[in-house]
CSV table of C-alpha atoms in Angstrom, one decimal:
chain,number,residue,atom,x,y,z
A,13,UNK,CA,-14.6,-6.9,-18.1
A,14,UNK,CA,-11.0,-6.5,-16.9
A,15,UNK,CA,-9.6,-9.7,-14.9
A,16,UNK,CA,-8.1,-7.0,-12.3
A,17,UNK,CA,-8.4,-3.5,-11.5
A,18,UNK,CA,-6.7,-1.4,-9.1
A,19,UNK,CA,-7.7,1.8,-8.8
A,20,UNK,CA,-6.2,5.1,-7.2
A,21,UNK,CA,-4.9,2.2,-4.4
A,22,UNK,CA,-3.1,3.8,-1.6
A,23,UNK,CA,-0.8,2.2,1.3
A,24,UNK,CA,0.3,4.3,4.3
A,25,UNK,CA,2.4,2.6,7.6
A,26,UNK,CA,2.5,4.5,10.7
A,27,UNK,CA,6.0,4.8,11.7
A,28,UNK,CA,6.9,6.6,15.3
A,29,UNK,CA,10.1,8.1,16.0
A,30,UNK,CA,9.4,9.1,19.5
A,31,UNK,CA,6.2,7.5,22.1
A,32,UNK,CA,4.9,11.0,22.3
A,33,UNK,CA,5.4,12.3,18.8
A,34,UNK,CA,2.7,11.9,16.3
A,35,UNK,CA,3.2,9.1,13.5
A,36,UNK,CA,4.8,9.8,10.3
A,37,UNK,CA,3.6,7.7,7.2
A,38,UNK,CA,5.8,5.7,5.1
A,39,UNK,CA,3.9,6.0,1.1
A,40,UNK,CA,4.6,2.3,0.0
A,41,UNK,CA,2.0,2.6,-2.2
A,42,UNK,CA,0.6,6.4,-3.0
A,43,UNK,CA,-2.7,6.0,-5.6
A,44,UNK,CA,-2.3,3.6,-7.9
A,45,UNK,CA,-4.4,2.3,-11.5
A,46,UNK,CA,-3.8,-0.3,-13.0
A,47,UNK,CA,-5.6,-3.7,-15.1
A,48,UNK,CA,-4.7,-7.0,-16.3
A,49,UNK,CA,-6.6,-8.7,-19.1
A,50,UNK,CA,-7.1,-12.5,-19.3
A,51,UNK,CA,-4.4,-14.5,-20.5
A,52,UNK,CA,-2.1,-11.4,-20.1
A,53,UNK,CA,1.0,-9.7,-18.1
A,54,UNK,CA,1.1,-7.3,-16.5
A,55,UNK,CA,4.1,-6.2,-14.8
A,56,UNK,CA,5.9,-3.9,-12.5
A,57,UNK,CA,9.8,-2.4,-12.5
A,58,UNK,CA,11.1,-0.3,-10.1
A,59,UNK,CA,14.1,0.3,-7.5
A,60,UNK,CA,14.1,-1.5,-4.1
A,61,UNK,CA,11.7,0.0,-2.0
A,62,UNK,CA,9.1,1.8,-4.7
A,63,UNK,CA,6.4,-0.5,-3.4
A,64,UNK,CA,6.1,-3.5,-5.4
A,65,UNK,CA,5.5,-5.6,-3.2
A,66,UNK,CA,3.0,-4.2,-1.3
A,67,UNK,CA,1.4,-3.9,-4.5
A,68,UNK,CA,1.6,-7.8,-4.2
A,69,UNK,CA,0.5,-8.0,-0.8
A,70,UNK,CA,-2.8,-5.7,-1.6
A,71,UNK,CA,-3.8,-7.9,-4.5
A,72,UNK,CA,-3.9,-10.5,-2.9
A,73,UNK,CA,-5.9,-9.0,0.1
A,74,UNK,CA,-3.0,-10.1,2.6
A,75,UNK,CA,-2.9,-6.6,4.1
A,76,UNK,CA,-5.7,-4.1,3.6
A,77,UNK,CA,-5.3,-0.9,1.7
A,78,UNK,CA,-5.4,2.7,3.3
A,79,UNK,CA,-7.9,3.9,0.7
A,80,UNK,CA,-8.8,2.6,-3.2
A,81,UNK,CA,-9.9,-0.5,-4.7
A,82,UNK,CA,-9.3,-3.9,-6.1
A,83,UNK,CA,-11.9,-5.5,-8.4
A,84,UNK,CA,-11.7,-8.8,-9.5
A,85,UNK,CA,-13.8,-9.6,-11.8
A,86,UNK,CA,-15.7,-6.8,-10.8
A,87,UNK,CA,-16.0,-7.5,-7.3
A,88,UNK,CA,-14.1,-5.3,-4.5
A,89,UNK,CA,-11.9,-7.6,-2.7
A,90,UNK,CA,-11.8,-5.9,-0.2
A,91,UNK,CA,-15.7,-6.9,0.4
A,92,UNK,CA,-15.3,-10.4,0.3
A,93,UNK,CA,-15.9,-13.1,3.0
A,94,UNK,CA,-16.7,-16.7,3.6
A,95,UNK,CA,-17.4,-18.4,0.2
A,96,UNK,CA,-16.8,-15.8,-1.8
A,97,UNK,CA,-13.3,-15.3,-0.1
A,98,UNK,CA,-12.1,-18.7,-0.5
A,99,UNK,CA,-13.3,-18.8,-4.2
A,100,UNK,CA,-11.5,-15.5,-4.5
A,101,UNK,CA,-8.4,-17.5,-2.8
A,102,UNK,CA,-8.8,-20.0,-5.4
A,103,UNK,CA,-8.6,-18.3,-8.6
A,104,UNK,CA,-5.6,-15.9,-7.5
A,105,UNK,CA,-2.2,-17.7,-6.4
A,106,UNK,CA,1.0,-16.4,-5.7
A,107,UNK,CA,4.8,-17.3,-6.4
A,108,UNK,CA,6.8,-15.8,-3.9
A,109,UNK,CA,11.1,-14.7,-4.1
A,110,UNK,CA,12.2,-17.1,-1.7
A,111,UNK,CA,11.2,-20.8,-2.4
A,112,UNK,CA,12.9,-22.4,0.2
A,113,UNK,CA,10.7,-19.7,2.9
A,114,UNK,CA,7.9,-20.3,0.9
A,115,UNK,CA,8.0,-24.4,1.5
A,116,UNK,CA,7.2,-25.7,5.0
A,117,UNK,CA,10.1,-27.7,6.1
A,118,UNK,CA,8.1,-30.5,8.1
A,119,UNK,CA,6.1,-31.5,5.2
A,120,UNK,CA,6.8,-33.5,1.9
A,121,UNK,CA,6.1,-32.5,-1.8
A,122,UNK,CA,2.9,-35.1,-1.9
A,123,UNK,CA,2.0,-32.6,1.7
A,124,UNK,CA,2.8,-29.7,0.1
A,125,UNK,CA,0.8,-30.1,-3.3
A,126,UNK,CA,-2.2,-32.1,-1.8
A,127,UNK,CA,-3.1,-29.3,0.4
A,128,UNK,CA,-4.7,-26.8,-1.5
A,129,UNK,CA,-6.4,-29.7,-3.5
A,130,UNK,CA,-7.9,-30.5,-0.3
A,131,UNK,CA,-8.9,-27.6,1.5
A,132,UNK,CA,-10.9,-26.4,-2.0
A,133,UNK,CA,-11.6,-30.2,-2.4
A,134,UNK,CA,-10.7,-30.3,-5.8
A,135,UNK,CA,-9.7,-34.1,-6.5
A,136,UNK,CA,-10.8,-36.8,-4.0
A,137,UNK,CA,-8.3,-39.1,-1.3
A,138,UNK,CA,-7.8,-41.8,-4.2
A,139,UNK,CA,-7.0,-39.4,-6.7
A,140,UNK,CA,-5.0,-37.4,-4.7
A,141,UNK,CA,-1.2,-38.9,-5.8
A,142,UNK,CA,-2.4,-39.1,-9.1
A,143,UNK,CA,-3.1,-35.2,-9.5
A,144,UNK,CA,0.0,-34.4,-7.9
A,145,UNK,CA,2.1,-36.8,-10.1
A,146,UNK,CA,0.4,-34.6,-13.0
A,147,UNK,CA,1.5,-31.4,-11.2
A,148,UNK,CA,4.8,-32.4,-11.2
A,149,UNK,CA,5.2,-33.5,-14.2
A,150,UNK,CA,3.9,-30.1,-15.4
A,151,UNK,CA,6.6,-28.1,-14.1
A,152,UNK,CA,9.3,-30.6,-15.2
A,153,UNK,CA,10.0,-32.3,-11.9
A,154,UNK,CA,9.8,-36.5,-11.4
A,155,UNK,CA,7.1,-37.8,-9.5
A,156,UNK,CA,9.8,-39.9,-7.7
A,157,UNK,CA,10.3,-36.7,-6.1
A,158,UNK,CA,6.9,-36.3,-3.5
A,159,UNK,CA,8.1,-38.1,-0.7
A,160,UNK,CA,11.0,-35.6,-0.3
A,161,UNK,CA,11.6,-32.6,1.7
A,162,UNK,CA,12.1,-29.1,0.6
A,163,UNK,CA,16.0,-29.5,2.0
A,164,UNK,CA,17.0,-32.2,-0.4
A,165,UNK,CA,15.8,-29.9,-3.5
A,166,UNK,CA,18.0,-27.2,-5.3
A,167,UNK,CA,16.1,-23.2,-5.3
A,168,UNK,CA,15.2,-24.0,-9.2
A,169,UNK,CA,13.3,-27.4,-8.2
A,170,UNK,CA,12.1,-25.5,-5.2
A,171,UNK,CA,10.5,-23.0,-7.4
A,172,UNK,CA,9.2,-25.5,-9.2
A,173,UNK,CA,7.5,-27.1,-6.4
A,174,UNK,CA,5.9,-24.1,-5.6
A,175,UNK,CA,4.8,-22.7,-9.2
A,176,UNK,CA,2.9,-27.1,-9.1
A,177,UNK,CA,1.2,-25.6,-5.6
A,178,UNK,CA,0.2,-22.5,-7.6
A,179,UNK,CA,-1.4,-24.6,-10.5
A,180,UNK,CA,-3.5,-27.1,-8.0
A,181,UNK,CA,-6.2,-25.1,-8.1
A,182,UNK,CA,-6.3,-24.0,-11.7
A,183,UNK,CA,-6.0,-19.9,-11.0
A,184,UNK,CA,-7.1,-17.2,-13.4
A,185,UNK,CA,-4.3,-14.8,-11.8
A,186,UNK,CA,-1.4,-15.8,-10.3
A,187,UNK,CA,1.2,-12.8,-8.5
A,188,UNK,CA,5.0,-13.3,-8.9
A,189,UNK,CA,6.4,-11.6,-6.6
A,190,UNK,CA,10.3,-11.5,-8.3
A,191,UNK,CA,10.3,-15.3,-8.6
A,192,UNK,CA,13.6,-15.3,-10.4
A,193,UNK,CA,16.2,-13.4,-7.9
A,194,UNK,CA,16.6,-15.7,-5.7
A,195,UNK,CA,17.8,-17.9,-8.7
A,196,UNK,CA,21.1,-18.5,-10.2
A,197,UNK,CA,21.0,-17.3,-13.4
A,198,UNK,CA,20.8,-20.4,-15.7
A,199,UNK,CA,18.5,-21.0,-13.2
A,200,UNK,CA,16.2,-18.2,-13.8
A,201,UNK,CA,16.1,-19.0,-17.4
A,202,UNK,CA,14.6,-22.3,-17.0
A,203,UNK,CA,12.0,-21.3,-14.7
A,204,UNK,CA,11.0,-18.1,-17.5
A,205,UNK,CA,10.3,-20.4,-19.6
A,206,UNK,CA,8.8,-22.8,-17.7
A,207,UNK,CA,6.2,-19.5,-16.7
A,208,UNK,CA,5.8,-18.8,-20.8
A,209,UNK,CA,5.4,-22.4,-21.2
A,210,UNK,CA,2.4,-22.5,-18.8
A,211,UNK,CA,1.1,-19.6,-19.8
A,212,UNK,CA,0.6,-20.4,-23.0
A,213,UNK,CA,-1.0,-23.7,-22.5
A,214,UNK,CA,-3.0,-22.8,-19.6
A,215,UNK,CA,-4.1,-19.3,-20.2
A,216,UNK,CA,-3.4,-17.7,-16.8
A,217,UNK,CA,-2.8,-14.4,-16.1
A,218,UNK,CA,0.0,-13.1,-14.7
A,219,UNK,CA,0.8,-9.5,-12.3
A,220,UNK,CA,4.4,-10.2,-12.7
A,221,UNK,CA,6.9,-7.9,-10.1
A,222,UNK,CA,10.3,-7.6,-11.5
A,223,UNK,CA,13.7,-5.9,-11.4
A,224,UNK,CA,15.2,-7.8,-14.0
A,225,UNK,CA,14.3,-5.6,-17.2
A,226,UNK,CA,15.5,-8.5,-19.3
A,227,UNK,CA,13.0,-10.4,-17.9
A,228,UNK,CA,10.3,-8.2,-18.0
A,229,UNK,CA,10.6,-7.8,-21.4
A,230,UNK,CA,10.4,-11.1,-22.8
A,231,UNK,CA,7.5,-11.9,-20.6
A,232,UNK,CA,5.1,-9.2,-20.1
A,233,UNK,CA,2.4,-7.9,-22.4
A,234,UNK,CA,2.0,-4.2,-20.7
A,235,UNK,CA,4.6,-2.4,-17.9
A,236,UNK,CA,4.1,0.0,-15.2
A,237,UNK,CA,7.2,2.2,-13.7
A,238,UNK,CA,7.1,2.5,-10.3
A,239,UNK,CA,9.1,5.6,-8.2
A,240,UNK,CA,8.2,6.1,-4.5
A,241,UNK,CA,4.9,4.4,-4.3
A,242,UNK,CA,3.7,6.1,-8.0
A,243,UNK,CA,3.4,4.5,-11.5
A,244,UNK,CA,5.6,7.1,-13.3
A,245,UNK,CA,4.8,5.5,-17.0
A,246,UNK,CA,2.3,2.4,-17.8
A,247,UNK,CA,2.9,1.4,-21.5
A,248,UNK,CA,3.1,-1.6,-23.6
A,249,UNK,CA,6.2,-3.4,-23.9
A,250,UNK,CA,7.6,-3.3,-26.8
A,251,UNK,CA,6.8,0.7,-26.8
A,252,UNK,CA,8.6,1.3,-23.4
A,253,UNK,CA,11.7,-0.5,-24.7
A,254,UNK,CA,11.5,1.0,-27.5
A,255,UNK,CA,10.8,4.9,-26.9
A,256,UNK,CA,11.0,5.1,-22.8
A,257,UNK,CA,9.7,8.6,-22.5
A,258,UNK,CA,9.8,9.5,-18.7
A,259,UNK,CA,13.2,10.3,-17.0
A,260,UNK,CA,13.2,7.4,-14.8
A,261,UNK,CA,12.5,4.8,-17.2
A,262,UNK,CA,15.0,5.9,-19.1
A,263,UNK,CA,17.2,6.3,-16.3
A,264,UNK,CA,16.3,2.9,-15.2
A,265,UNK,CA,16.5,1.0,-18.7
A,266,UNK,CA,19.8,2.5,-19.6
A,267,UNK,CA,21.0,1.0,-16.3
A,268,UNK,CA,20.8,-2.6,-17.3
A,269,UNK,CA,23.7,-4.3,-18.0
A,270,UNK,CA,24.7,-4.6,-22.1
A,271,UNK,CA,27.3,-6.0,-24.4
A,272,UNK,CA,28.7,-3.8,-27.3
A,273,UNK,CA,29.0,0.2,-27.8
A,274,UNK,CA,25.4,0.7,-26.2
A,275,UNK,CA,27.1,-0.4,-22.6
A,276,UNK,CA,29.1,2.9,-22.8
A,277,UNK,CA,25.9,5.5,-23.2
A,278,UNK,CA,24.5,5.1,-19.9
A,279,UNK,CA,22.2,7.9,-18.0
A,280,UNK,CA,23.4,8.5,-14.7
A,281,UNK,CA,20.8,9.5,-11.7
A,282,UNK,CA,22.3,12.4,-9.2
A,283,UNK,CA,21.7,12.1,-5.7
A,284,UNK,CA,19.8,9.1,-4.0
A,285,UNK,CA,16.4,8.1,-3.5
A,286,UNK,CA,14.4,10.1,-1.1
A,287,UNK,CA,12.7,8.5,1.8
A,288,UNK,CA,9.3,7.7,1.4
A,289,UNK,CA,8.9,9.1,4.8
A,290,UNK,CA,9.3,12.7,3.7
A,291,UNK,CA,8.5,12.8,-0.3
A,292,UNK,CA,9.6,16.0,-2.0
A,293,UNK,CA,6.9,18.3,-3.4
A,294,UNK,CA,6.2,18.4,-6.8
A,295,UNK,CA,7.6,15.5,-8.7
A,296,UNK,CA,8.7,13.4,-6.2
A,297,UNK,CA,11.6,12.4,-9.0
A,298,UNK,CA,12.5,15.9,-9.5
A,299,UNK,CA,15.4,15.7,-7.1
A,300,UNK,CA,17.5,12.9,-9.2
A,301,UNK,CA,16.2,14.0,-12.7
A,302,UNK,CA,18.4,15.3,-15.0
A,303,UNK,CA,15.6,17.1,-17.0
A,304,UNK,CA,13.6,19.0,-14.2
A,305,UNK,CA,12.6,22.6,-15.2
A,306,UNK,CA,10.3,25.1,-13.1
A,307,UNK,CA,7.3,23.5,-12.4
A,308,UNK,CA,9.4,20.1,-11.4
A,309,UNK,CA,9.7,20.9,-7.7
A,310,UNK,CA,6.4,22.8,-6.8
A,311,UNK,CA,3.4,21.1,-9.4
A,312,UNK,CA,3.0,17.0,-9.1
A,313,UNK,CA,2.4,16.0,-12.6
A,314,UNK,CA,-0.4,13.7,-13.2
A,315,UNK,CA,-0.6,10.6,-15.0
A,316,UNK,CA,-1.8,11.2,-18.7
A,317,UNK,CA,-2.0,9.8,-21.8
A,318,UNK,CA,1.0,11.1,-24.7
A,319,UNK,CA,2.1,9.1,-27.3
A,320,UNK,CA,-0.4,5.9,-26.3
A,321,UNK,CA,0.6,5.5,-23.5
A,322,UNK,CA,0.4,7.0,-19.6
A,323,UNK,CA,3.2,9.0,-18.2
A,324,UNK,CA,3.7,11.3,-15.3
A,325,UNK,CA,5.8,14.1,-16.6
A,326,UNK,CA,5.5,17.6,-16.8
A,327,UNK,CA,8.0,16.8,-20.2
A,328,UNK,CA,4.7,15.3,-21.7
A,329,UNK,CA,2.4,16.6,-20.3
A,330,UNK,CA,2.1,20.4,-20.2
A,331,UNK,CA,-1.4,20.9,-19.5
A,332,UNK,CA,-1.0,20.1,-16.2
A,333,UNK,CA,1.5,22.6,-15.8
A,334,UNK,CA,-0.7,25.1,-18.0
A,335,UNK,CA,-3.7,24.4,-15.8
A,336,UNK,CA,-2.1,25.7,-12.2
């Protein structure tokens, strides 16, 4: 049994341009699969604004979808209240971009970390320093540290603070949403491996949001391609870096920054990214791509399976095309 699964997940805001007019949707997120594995990670690349993060937001049942499903551990979250919610609360955490917005102000580390061991009373009043001690020293930091406030810490000790509040509770999932771009990059690369680290010692899962491609790579296990609220390609890692087969990921991979002769052979998009307001029919990448043909701008592909792994591309996929 998969840890997570998402499946055709959907996420439509109302937006009104005039009091009398009737609402246009925004697509954040436009039918969605996806799974993580124990132990493994999963994560998602994409341009500002494709939907990641109300990916994030669904997981974790902050905000409630517009139609789909998210099982964890079998069970639709959506479904879930009292007990059952707050285990569910328990075994998913989240890291979020900003630490310093993520960190109440007003309260001290010791606060901070002895909260969620409270509220799912994990470790009683007596024992309560020493388990946040061990938190601390788990992510690196000294436990001189928990009588200080969130002002008088740099972002990467921030983070840290707030990847120890993730751990309190021992979770089987935990969400980063981009933990690394509010970093400075030395920065960031204390903090990945502080993740990789953790991972491998504690076994958690990870649904890992990223626009760092460097990043993604050294860290996940499996990556999906998001464009306008669609996964566009879901493959393993090493075979997306390796053999990118959709337009947009290789678009997108091309874009990163590189030292040597591969930083002159770059792909270049036309033309920028439509609203997700008003998608265009068909392939909604059709627009940008420099490899659209007939069917691109009336037929929306669908995501199938060519060359082991899933892409949504009338390239690669031709029965769809063949089918209309």
């Amino acid at each position: 049994m998969k840890l997570l699964s998402v499946k055709s997940l959907k996420k439509y805001f109302p937006v009104k341009k005039k009091l009398t007019a009737e609402p246009l949707w925004v697509k954040a997120v436009d039918g969605i699969d996806f799974s993580i594995d124990e132990d493994k990670v999963f994560a998602i690349v994409g341009e500002s604004g494709c939907g990641k993060s109300t990916v994030a937001r669904l997981v974790l049942k902050l905000i409630s979808p517009t139609s789909g499903k998210v099982l964890f551990e079998g069970k639709d979250i959506l479904g879930l209240k009292g007990d059952s919610l707050k285990a569910f609360r328990k075994s998913v955490q989240i890291v979020f971009q900003d630490p310093f917005a993520s960190l109440n102000p007003r309260k001290t580390v010791l606060d901070t970390l002895s909260e969620p061991l409270k509220i799912h009373r994990i470790v009683g009043k007596k024992d309560m320093r020493d388990a946040c001690m061990g938190l601390l020293k788990k992510v690196g930091l000294d436990p001189d540290v928990m009588n200080r406030y969130p002002h008088e810490f740099s972002g990467g000790q921030r983070q840290r603070i707030c990847i120890a509040r993730a751990l309190a509770v021992n979770p089987k999932l935990i969400v980063a949403d981009e933990p690394l771009s509010a970093l400075d990059v030395s920065i960031q690369a204390q903090i990945l491996n502080l993740l990789q680290g953790l991972r491998k010692e504690t076994k958690i899962a990870f649904l890992f949001i990223s626009h760092d491609l460097k990043v993604v790579h050294y860290f996940s296990d499996t990556v999906g391609v998001m464009y306008l609220g669609k996964i566009v390609e879901y493959a393993r890692t090493e075979d997306l870096f390796r053999e990118p087969l959709h337009p947009y990921t290789v678009i997108l991979l091309s874009s990163a920054p590189r030292i040597g002769p591969a930083a002159t052979t770059r792909s270049i998009t036309e033309g920028e990214v439509p609203s997700p307001v008003d998608i265009p029919p068909g392939c909604p990448f059709h627009p940008r791509c420099p490899r659209r043909f007939e069917p691109c701008d009336k037929i929306v592909p669908e995501l199938k399976e060519s060359k082991g792994r899933l892409v949504s591309c009338h390239l690669w996929n031709p029965w769809s095309v063949n089918r209309q």
